[in-house]
Short mmCIF file of C-alpha atoms in Angstrom, two decimals:
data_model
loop_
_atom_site.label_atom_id
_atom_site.label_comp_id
_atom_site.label_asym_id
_atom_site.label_seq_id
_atom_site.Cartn_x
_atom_site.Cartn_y
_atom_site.Cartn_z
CA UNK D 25 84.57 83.99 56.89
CA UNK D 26 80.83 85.29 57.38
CA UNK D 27 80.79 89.54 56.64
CA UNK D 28 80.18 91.89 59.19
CA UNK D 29 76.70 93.18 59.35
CA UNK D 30 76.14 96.44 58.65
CA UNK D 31 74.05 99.42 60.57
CA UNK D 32 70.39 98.30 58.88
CA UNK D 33 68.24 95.75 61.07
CA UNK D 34 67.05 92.29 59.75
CA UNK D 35 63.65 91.42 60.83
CA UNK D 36 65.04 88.28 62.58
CA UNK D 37 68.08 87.78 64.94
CA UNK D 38 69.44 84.51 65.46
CA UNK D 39 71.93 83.64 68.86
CA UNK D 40 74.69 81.50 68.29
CA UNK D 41 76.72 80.74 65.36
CA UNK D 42 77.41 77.04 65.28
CA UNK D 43 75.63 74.89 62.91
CA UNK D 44 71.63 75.46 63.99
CA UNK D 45 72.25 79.46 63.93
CA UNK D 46 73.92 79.47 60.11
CA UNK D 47 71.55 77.13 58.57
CA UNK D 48 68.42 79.18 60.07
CA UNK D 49 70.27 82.48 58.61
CA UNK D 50 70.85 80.17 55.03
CA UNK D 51 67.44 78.97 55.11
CA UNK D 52 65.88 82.69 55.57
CA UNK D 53 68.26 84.04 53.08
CA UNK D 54 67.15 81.51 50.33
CA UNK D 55 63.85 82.69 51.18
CA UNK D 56 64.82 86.30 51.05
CA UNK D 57 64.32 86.92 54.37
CA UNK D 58 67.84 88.82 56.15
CA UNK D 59 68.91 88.09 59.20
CA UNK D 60 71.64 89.49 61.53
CA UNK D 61 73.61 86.44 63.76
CA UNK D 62 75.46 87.23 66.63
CA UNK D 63 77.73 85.15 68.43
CA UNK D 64 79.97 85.73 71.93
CA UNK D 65 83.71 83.79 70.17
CA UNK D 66 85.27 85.48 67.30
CA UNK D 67 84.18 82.54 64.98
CA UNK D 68 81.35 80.94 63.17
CA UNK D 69 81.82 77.26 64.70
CA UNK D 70 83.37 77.75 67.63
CA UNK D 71 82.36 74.48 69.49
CA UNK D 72 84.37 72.46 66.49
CA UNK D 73 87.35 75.12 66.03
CA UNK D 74 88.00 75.96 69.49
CA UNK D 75 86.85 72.74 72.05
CA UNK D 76 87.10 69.90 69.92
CA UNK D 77 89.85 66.91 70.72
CA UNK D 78 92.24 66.80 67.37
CA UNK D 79 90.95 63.17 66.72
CA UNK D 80 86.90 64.17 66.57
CA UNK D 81 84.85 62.68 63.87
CA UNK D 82 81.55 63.16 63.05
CA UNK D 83 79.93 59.57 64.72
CA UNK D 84 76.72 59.57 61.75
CA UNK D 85 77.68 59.41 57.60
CA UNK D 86 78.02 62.70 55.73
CA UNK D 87 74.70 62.35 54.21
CA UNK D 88 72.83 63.02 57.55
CA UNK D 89 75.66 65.50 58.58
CA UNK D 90 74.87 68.30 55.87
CA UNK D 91 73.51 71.53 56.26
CA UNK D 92 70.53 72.63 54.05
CA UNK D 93 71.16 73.20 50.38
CA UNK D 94 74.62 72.19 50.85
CA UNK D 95 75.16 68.23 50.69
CA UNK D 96 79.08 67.08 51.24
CA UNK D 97 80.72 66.40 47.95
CA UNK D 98 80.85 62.47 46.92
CA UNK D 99 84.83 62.28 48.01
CA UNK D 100 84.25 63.72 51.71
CA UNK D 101 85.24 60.98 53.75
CA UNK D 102 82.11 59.23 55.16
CA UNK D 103 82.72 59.83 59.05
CA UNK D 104 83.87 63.49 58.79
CA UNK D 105 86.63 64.48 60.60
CA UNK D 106 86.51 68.01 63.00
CA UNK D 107 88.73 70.32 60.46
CA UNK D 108 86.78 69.17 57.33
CA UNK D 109 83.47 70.19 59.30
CA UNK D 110 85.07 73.69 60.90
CA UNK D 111 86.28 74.19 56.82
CA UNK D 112 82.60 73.17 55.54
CA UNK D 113 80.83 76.01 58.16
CA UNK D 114 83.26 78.57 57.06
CA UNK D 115 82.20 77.94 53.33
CA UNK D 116 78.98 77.62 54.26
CA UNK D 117 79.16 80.92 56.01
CA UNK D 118 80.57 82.70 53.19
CA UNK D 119 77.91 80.79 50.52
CA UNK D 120 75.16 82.02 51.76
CA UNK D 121 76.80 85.42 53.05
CA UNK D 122 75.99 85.01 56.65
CA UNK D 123 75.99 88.94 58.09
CA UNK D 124 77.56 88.07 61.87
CA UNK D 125 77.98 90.21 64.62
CA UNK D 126 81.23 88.42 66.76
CA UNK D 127 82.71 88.67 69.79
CA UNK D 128 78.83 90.07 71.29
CA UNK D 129 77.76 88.34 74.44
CA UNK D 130 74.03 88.48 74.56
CA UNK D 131 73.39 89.65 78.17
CA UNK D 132 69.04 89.49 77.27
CA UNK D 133 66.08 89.22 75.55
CA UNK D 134 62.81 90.77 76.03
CA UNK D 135 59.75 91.16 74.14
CA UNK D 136 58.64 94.47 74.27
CA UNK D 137 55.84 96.25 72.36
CA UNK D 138 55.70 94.07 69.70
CA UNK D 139 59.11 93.11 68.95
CA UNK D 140 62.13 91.46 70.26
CA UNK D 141 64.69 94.01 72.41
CA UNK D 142 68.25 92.13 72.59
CA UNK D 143 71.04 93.46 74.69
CA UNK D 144 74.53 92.79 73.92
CA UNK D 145 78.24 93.98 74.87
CA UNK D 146 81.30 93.44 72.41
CA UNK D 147 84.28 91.83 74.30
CA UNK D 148 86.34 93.66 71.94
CA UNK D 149 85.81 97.01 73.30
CA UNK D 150 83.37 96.29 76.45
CA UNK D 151 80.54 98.81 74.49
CA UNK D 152 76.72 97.44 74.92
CA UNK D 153 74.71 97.42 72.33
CA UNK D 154 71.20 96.98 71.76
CA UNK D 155 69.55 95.12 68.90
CA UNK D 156 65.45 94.71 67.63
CA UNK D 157 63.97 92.56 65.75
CA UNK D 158 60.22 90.98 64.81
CA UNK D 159 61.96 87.55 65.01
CA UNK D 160 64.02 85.89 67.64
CA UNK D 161 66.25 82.73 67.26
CA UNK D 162 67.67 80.72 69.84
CA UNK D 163 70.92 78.62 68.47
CA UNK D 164 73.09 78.67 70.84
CA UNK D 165 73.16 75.18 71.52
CA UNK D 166 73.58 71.97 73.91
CA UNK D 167 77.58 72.23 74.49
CA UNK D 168 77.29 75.93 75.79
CA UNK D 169 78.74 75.63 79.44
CA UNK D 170 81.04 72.99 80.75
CA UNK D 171 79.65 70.89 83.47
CA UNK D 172 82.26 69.82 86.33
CA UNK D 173 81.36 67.50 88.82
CA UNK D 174 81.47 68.96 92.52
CA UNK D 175 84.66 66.63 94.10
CA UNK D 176 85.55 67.42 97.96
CA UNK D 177 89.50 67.71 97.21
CA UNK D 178 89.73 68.27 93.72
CA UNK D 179 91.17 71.79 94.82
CA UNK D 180 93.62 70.30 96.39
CA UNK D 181 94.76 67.84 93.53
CA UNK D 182 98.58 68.45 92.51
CA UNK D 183 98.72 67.31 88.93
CA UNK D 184 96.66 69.00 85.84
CA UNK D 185 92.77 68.45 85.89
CA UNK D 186 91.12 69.93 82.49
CA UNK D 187 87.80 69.91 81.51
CA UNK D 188 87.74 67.91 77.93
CA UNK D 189 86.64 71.28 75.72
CA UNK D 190 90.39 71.93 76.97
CA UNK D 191 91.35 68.58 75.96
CA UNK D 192 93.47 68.17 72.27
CA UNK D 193 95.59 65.10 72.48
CA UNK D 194 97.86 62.70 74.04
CA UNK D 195 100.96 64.70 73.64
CA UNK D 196 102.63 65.09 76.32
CA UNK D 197 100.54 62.20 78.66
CA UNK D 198 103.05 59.80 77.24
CA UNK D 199 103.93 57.60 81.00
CA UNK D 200 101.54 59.45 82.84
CA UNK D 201 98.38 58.12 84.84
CA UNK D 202 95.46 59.53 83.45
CA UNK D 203 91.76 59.27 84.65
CA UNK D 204 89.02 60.12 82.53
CA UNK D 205 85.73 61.27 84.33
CA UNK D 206 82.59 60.55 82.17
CA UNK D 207 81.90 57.55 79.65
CA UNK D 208 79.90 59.49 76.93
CA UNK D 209 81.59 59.91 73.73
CA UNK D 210 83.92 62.36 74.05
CA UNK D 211 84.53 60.85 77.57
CA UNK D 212 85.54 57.10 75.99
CA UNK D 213 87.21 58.44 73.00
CA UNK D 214 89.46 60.71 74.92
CA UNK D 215 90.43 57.48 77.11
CA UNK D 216 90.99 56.10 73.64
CA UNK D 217 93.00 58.70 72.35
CA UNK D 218 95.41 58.68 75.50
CA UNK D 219 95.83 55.25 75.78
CA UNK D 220 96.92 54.86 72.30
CA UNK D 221 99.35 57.75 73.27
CA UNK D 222 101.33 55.66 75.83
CA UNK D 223 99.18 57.21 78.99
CA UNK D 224 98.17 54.71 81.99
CA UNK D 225 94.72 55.32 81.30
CA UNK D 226 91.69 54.90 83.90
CA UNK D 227 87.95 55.99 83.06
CA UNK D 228 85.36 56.58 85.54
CA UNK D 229 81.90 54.65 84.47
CA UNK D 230 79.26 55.43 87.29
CA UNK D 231 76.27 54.65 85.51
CA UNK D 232 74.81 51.87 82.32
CA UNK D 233 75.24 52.93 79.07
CA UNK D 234 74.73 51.73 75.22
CA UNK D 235 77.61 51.05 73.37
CA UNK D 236 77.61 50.41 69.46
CA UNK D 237 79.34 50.71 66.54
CA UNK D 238 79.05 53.79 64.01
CA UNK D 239 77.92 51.30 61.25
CA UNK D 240 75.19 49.85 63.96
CA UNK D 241 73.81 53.53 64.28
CA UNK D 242 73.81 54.09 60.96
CA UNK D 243 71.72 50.89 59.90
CA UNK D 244 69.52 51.44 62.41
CA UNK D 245 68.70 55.51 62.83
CA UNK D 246 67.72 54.21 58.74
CA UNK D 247 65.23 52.08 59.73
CA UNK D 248 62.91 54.87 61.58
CA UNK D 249 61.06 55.23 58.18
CA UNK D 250 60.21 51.44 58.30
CA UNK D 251 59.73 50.64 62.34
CA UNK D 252 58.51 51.28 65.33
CA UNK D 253 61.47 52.16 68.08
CA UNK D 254 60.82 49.14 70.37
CA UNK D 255 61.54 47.14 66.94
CA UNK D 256 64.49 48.91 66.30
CA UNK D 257 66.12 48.57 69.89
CA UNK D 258 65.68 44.72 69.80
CA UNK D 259 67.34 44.70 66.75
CA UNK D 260 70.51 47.46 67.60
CA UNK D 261 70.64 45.05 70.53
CA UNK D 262 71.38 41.54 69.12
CA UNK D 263 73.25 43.06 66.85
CA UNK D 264 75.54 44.65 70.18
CA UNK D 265 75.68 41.49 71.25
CA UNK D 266 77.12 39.51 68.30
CA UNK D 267 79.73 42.73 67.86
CA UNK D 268 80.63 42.95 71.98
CA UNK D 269 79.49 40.55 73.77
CA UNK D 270 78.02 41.04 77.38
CA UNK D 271 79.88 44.69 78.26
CA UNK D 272 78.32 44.47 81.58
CA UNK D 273 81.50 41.55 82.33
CA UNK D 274 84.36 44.87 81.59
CA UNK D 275 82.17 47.15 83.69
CA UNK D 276 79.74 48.79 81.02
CA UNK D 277 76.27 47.58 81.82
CA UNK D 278 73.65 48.11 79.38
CA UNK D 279 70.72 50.48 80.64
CA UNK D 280 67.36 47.75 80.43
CA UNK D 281 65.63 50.79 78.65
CA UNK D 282 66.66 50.16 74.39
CA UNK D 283 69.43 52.67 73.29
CA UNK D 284 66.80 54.79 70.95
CA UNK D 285 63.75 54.47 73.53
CA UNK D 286 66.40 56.15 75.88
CA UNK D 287 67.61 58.49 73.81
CA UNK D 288 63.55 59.48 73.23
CA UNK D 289 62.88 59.61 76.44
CA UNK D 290 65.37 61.29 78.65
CA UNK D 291 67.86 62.78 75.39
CA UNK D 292 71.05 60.15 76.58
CA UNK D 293 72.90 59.52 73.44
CA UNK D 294 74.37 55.96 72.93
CA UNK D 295 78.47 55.74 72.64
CA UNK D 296 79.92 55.16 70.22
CA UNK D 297 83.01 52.86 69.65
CA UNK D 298 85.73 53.67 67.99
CA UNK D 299 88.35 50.99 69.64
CA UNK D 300 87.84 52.17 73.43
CA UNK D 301 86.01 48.52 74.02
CA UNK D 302 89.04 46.27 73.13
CA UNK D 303 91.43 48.17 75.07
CA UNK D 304 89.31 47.68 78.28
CA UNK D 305 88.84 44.29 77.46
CA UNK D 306 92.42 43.68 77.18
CA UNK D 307 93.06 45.55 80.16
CA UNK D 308 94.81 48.83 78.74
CA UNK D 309 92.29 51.37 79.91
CA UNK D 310 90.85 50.28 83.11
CA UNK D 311 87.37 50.96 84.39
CA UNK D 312 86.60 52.93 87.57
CA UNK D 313 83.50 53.55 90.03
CA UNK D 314 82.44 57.52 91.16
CA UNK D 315 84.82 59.36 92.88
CA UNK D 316 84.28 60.56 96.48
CA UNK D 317 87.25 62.26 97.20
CA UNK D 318 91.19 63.44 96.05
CA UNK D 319 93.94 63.97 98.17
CA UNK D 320 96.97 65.63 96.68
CA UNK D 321 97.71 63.27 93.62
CA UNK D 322 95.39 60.18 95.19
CA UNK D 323 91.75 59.79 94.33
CA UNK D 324 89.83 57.95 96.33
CA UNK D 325 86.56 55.60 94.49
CA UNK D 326 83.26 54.58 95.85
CA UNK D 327 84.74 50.61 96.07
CA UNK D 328 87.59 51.74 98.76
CA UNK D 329 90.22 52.00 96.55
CA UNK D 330 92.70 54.51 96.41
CA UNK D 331 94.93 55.50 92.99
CA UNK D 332 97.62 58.59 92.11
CA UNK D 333 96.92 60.34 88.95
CA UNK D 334 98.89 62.88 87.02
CA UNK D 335 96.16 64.36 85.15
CA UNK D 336 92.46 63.87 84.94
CA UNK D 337 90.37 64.96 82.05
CA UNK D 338 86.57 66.01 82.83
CA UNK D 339 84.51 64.73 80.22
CA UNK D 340 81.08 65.53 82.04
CA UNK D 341 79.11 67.57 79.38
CA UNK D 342 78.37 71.13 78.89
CA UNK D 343 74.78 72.97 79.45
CA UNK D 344 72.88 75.42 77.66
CA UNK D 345 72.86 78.66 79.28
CA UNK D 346 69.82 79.93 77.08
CA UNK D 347 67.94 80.74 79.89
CA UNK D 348 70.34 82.89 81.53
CA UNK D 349 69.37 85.61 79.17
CA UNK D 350 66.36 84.54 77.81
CA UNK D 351 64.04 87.11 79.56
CA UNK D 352 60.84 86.51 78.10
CA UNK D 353 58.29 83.89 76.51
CA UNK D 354 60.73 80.85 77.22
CA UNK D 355 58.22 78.83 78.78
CA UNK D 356 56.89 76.04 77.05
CA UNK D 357 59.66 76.20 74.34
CA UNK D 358 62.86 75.93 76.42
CA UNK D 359 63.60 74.32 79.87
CA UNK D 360 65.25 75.06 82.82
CA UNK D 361 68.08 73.20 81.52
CA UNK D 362 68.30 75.42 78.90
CA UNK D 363 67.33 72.65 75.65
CA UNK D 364 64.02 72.01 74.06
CA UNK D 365 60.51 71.71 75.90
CA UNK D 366 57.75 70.43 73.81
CA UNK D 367 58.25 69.04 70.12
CA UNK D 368 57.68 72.25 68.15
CA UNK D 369 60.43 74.67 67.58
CA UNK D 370 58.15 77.48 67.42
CA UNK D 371 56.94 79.91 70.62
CA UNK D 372 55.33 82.74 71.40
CA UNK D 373 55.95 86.49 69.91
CA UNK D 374 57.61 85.09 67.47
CA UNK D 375 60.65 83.35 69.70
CA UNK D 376 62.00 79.89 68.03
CA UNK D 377 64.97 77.54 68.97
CA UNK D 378 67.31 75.72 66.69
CA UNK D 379 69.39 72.88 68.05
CA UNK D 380 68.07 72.22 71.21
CA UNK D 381 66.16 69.46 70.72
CA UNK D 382 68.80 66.95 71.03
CA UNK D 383 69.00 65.89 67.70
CA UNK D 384 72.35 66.72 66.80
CA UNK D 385 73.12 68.61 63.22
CA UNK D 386 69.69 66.53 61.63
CA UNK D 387 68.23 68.49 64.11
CA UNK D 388 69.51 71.76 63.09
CA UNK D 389 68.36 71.04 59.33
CA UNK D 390 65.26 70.17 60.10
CA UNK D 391 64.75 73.49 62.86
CA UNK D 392 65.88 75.72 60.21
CA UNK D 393 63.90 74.66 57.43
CA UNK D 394 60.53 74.75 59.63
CA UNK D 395 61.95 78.10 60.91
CA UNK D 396 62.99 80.19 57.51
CA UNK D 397 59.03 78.84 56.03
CA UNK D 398 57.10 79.72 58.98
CA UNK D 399 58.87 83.16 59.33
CA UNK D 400 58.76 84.06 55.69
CA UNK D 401 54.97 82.83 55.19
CA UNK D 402 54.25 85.48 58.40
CA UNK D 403 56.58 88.53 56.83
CA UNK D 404 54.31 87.70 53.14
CA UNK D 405 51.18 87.32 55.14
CA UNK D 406 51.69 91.44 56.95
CA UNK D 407 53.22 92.82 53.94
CA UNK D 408 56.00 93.89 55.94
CA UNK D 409 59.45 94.14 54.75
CA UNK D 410 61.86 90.70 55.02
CA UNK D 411 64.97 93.08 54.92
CA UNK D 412 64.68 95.59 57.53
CA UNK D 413 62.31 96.26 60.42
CA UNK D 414 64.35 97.48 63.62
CA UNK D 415 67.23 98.94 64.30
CA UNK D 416 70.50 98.10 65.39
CA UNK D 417 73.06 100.30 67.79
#
């Protein structure tokens, strides 16, 4: 696993330790600049280790799910599954000697005087501490906070409800009715997952969404060096249609905006099928309206019908909580939903992001490598020191 750091201060200090926060710290180490990443779990990874169903796999091929300098060897499998990518972050951790600080909730960030002030408690023993730095990196991510819906009666609902970071597998659903709340991909792949497991399964679909196959995605995301995205959606489209058919007949309708114009536009990633699609159509998993209300065991749906449950599983997304703690200069760089404003990962006082932008772990390659140059061309350009600047307590 990554080393502790020690008591001298990095000029740059990076939030979050998933997969945007260790390849900004790789990039700026092959660049000899030092950095010092803290994170609140007790884990580089966390997101994949910790809140990941068993059955996860990475939905785009291994060569566009690497981390700088680090490609997956030729024998990975091509869709990698969860543990092979928590065991590739812990060696890439320990590669490039990651220094983390664990189990430290930053509480916030200010730019004072010149340079970044962070404030931060360890969970272990409840101490703050208080952390400076020329540089500041935000990595914490898109999957930071579960999201649950707001469900007059859910309190009052007798069987297990779980949001799906809580979520590992069927065992134990075997018999049981199960809704699933949310059609994105973890959403349809948990409904997947249970069904296959012997559960009565039922997913709620309240809005139109793109469904494709992995090997769709992949043939078209590789033709953004050739076409223009309107191009690209009519093609992803006919080639939908030819693999699925009209989805809007099993209750999935297709959003009239193309699946990569959406995604542009308002970040809504298409789904990905892994199997879900056949089990609707052949009436195993069975498609559901919103919820307006539970009773005890019986949920009630915005057609009038009424069915008991055992369990439901929340599969309704996570926010980023950046700007909870995030005192100063996040304008213009980060939202009030916490993920990426503007196209440039680069702010103000030297603040960046890394991973916010929607763009899943491409994303984080391509933040980190813009990140490490500009920062290192700035620490050449002052003469100052890439190693140590601040202090740490």
């Amino acid at each position: 696993m990554a080393t502790a750091a020690t008591g001298i201060a990095p000029p740059v200090i990076i939030v979050g330790a998933g997969p945007s926060g260790l390849a900004a710290s790789a990039c700026l180490a092959r660049r000899g600049v030092a950095s010092l990443v803290l994170d609140r779990d007790d884990c580089v990874g966390s997101l994949w280790r910790k809140r990941a169903y068993d059955r996860l796999h990475l939905h785009l091929p291994k060569q566009i799910s690497a981390l700088p300098h680090a490609p997956h060897a030729d024998d990975a499998p091509d869709y990698l599954p969860r543990d092979y990518f928590v065991r590739y972050l812990d060696a890439y951790a320990d590669r490039f000697d990651v220094r983390t600080r664990l189990r430290r909730e930053v509480r916030a960030a200010r730019f004072v005087d010149g340079r970044w002030e962070v404030e931060a408690v360890d969970l272990g023993t409840g101490d703050a501490e208080r952390h400076a730095a020329k540089f500041l990196v935000v990595a914490t991510g898109e999957f930071d906070e579960r999201v649950l819906p707001e469900v007059p009666g859910l309190d009052t609902f007798t069987g297990e409800a779980m949001h799906s970071r809580d979520y590992a597998s069927a065992e134990g659903m075997r018999g049981k009715a199960v809704l699933v709340v949310g059609c994105g991909n973890s959403g349809m792949e948990i409904a997947l997952d249970l069904a296959e497991g012997g559960a009565a399964t039922s997913i709620v679909v309240r809005g139109e969404l793109h469904l494709m196959t992995r090997e769709i995605m992949s043939a078209s995301t590789a033709l953004f060096a050739y076409l223009p995205v309107w191009m690209i959606d009519k093609l992803t489209l006919l080639a939908c249609f030819l693999v699925f058919g009209d989805t809007a007949k099993h209750g999935l309708p297709r959003p009239a905006l193309g699946p990569f114009a959406r995604k542009l536009q308002i970040n809504a990633y298409p789904v990905i099928d892994v199997g879900t699609y056949d089990k609707i159509k052949n009436g195993q998993i069975q498609v559901l309206p919103a919820m307006t209300s539970i009773d005890g065991d019986v949920v009630e749906f915005a057609d009038g019908t009424r069915h008991r449950f055992d369990a439901i599983v929340f599969a309704t997304g996570y926010r980023s909580t950046a700007k909870k703690w995030l005192k100063s200069h996040g304008d213009g760089l980060i939202g009030d939903n916490g993920m990426a404003a503007g196209r440039s990962p680069k702010g103000e006082n030297g603040l960046y992001r890394a991973g916010l932008a929607g763009r899943g772990i491409y994303g984080s390659f391509t933040d980190a490598q813009f990140i490490a140059e500009d920062i290192s061309m700035q620490l050449q350009g002052s003469g100052e020191s890439a190693n140590n600047t601040g202090n740490v307590g």
